[in-house]
mmCIF file of C-alpha atoms in Angstrom:
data_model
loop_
_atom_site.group_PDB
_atom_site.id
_atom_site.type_symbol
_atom_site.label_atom_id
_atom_site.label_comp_id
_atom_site.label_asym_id
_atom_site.label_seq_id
_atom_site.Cartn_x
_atom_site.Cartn_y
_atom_site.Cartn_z
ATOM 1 C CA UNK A 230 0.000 0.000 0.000
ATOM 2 C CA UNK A 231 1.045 3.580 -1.053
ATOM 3 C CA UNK A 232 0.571 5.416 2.861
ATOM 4 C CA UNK A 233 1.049 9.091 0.350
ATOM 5 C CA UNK A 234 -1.471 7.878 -2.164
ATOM 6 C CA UNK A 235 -3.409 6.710 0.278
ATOM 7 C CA UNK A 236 -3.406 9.833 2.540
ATOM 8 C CA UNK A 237 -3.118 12.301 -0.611
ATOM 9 C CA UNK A 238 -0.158 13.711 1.287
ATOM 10 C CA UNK A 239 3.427 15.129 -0.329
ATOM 11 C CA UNK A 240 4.677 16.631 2.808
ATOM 12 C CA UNK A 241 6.398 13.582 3.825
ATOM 13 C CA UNK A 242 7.840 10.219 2.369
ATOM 14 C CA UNK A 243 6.681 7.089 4.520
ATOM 15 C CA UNK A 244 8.522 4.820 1.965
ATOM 16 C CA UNK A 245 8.512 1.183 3.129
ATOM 17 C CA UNK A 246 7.290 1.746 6.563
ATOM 18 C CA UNK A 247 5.768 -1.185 7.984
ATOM 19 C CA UNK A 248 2.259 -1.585 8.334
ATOM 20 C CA UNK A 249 2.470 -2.054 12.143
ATOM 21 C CA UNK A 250 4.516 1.432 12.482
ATOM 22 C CA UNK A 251 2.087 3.122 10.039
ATOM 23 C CA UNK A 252 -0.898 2.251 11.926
ATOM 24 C CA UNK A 253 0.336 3.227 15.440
ATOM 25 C CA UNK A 254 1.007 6.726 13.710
ATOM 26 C CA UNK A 255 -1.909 6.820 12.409
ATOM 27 C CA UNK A 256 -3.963 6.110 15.148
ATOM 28 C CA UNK A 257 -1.408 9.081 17.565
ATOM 29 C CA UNK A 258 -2.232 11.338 14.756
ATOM 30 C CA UNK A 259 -5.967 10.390 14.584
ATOM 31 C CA UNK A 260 -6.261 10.904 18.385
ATOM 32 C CA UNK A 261 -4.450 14.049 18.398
ATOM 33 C CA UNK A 262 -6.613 15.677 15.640
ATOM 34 C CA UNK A 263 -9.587 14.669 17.521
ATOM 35 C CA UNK A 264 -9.052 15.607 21.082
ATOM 36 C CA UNK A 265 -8.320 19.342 19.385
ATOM 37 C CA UNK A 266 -11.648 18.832 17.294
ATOM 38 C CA UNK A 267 -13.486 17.707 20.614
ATOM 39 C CA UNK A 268 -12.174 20.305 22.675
ATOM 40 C CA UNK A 269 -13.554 22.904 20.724
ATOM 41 C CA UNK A 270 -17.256 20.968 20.594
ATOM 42 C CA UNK A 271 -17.243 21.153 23.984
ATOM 43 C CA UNK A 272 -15.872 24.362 25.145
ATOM 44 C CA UNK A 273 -16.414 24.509 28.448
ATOM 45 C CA UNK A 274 -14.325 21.420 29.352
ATOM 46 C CA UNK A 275 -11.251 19.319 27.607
ATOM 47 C CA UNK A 276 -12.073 16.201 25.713
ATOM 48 C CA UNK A 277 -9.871 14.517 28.482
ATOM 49 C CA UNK A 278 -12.499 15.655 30.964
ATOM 50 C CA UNK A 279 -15.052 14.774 29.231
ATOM 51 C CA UNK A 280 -14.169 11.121 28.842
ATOM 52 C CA UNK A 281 -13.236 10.588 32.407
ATOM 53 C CA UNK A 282 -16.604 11.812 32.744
ATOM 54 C CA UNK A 283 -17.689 8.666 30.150
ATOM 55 C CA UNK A 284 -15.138 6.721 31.957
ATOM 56 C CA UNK A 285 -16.762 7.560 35.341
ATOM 57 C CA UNK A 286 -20.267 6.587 34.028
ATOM 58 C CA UNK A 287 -19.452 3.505 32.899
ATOM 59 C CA UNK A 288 -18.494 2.250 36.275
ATOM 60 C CA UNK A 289 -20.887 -0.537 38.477
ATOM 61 C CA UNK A 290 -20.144 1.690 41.251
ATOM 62 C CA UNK A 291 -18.264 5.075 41.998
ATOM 63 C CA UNK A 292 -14.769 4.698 40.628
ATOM 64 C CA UNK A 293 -11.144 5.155 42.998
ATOM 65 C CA UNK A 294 -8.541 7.599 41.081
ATOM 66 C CA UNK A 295 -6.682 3.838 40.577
ATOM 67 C CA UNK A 296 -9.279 2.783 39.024
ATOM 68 C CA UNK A 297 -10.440 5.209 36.624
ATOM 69 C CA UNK A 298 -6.839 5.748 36.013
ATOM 70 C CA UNK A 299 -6.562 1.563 34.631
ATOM 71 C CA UNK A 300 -10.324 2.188 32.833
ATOM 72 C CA UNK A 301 -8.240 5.452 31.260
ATOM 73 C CA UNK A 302 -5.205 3.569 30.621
ATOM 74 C CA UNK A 303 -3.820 7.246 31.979
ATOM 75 C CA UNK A 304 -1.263 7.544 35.066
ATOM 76 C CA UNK A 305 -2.485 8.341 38.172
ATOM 77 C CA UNK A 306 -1.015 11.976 37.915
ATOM 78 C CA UNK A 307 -2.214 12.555 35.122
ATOM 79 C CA UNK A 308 -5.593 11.564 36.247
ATOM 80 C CA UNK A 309 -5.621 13.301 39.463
ATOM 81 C CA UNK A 310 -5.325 16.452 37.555
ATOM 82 C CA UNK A 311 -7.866 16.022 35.434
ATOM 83 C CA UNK A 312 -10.412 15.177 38.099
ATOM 84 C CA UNK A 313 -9.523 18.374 40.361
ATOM 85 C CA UNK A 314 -10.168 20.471 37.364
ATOM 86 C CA UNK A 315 -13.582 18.630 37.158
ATOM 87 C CA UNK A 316 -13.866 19.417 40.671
ATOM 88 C CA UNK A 317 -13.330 22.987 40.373
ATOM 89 C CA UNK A 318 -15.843 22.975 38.049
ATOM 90 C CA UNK A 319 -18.586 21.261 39.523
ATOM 91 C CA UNK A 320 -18.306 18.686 37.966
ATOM 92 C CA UNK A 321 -17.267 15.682 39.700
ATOM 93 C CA UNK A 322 -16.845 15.450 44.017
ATOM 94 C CA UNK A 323 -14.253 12.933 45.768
ATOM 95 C CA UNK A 324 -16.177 11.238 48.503
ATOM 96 C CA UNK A 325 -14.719 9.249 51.543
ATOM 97 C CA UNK A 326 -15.283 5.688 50.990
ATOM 98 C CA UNK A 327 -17.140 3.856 53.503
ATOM 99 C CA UNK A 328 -14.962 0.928 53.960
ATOM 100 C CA UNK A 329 -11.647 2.616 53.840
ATOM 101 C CA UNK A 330 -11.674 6.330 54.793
ATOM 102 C CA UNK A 331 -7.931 6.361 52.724
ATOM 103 C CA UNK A 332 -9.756 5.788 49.467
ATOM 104 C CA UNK A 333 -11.508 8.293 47.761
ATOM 105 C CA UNK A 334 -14.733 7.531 45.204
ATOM 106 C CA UNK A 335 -15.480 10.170 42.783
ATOM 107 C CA UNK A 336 -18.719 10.269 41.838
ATOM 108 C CA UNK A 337 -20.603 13.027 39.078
ATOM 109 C CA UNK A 338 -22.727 16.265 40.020
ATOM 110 C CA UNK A 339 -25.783 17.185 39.419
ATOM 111 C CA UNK A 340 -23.828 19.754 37.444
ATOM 112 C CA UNK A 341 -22.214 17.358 35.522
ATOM 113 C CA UNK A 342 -25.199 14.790 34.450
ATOM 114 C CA UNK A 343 -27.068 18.162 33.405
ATOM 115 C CA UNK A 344 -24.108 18.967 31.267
ATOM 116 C CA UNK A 345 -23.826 15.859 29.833
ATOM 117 C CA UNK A 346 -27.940 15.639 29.179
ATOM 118 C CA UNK A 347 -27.586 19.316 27.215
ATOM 119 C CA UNK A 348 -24.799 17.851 25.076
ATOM 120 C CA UNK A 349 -25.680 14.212 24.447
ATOM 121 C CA UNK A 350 -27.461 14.787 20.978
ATOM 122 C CA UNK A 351 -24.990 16.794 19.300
ATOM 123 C CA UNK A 352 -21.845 14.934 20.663
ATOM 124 C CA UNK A 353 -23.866 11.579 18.912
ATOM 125 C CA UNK A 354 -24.209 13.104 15.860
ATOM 126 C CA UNK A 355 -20.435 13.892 15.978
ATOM 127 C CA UNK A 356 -19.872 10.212 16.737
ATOM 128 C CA UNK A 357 -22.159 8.827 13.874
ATOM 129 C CA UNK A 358 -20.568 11.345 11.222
ATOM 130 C CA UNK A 359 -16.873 10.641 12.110
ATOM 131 C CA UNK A 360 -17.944 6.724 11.699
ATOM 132 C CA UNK A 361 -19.990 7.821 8.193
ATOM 133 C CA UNK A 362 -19.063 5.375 5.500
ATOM 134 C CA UNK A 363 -17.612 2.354 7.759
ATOM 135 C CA UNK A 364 -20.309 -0.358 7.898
ATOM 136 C CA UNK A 365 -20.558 -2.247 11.462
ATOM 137 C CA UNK A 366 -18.541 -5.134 9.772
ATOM 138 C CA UNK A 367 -15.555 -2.528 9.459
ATOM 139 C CA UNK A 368 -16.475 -1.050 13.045
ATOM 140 C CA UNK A 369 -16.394 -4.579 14.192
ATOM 141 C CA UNK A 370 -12.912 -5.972 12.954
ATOM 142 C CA UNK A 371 -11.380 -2.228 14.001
ATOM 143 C CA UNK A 372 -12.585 -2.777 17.873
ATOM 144 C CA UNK A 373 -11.044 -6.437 17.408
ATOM 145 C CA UNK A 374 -7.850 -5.344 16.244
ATOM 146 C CA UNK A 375 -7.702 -2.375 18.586
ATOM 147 C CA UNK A 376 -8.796 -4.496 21.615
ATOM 148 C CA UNK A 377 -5.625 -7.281 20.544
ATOM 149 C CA UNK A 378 -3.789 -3.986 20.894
ATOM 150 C CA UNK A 379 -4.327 -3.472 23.909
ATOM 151 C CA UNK A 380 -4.212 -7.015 25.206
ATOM 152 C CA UNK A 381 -0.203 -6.810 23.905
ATOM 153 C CA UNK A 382 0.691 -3.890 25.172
ATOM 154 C CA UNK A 383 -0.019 -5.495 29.214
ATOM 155 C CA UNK A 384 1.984 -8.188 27.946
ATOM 156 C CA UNK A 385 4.762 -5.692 27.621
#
């Protein structure tokens, strides 16, 4: 495969790069053109924040900073910073939990579920037109590959 014809690009030469090394470009590149597209559809908070948020929701029950850090495959650091912004903004509030007074649970605001109910049909029709033209087939073997990925990199 031609990665220039492909990409209609003459700024750079990727010659014979491997598949494997083309890919994990591509998807670095892919992410980093979308967290800038998704920070601007969202405005009042960072695409980062917003899918800790997701992250957050998707939890059985109210999520340690360890936790939501291995659901964000993020540092804890990193993490922790993200969440105190969410604090600051109402967003999210770090609650004692009731077996172990050491750990925190962060659980989402009122705030923060009413932000998230004012956004929800716009950021799906974002979703459904970055995925226009791949048929659930596509979708399908992407998540596969994607999900082998990930399963590699913990074997690291």
């Amino acid at each position: 495969m031609n990665y220039n014809d492909e990409l209609n690009i003459d700024k750079v030469e990727f010659g014979d790069m491997p598949p494997q090394a083309f890919m994990l470009g591509l998807l670095s590149a892919f992410d980093n053109r979308f967290q800038a597209s998704a920070d601007k559809f969202f405005r009042d908070i960072t695409w980062k924040q917003f899918f800790a948020i997701i992250c957050i929701e998707l939890c059985k029950e109210a999520p340690t900073i360890i936790e939501l850090s291995e659901i964000m495959g993020s540092s804890h650091q990193n993490v922790k910073q993200i969440l105190l912004k969410l604090e600051k903004k109402g967003f999210v509030a770090m609650i004692p939990d009731e077996h172990d007074k050491r750990k925190q649970r962060i659980v989402l605001t009122e705030q923060c579920m009413e932000y998230c109910e004012k956004n929800s049909k716009h950021s799906k029709e974002v979703i459904y037109k970055i995925f226009d033209g791949i048929d659930e087939e596509q979708l399908l073997t992407a998540i596969s590959i994607i999900m082998k990925m990930e399963r590699n990199i913990s074997e690291l």
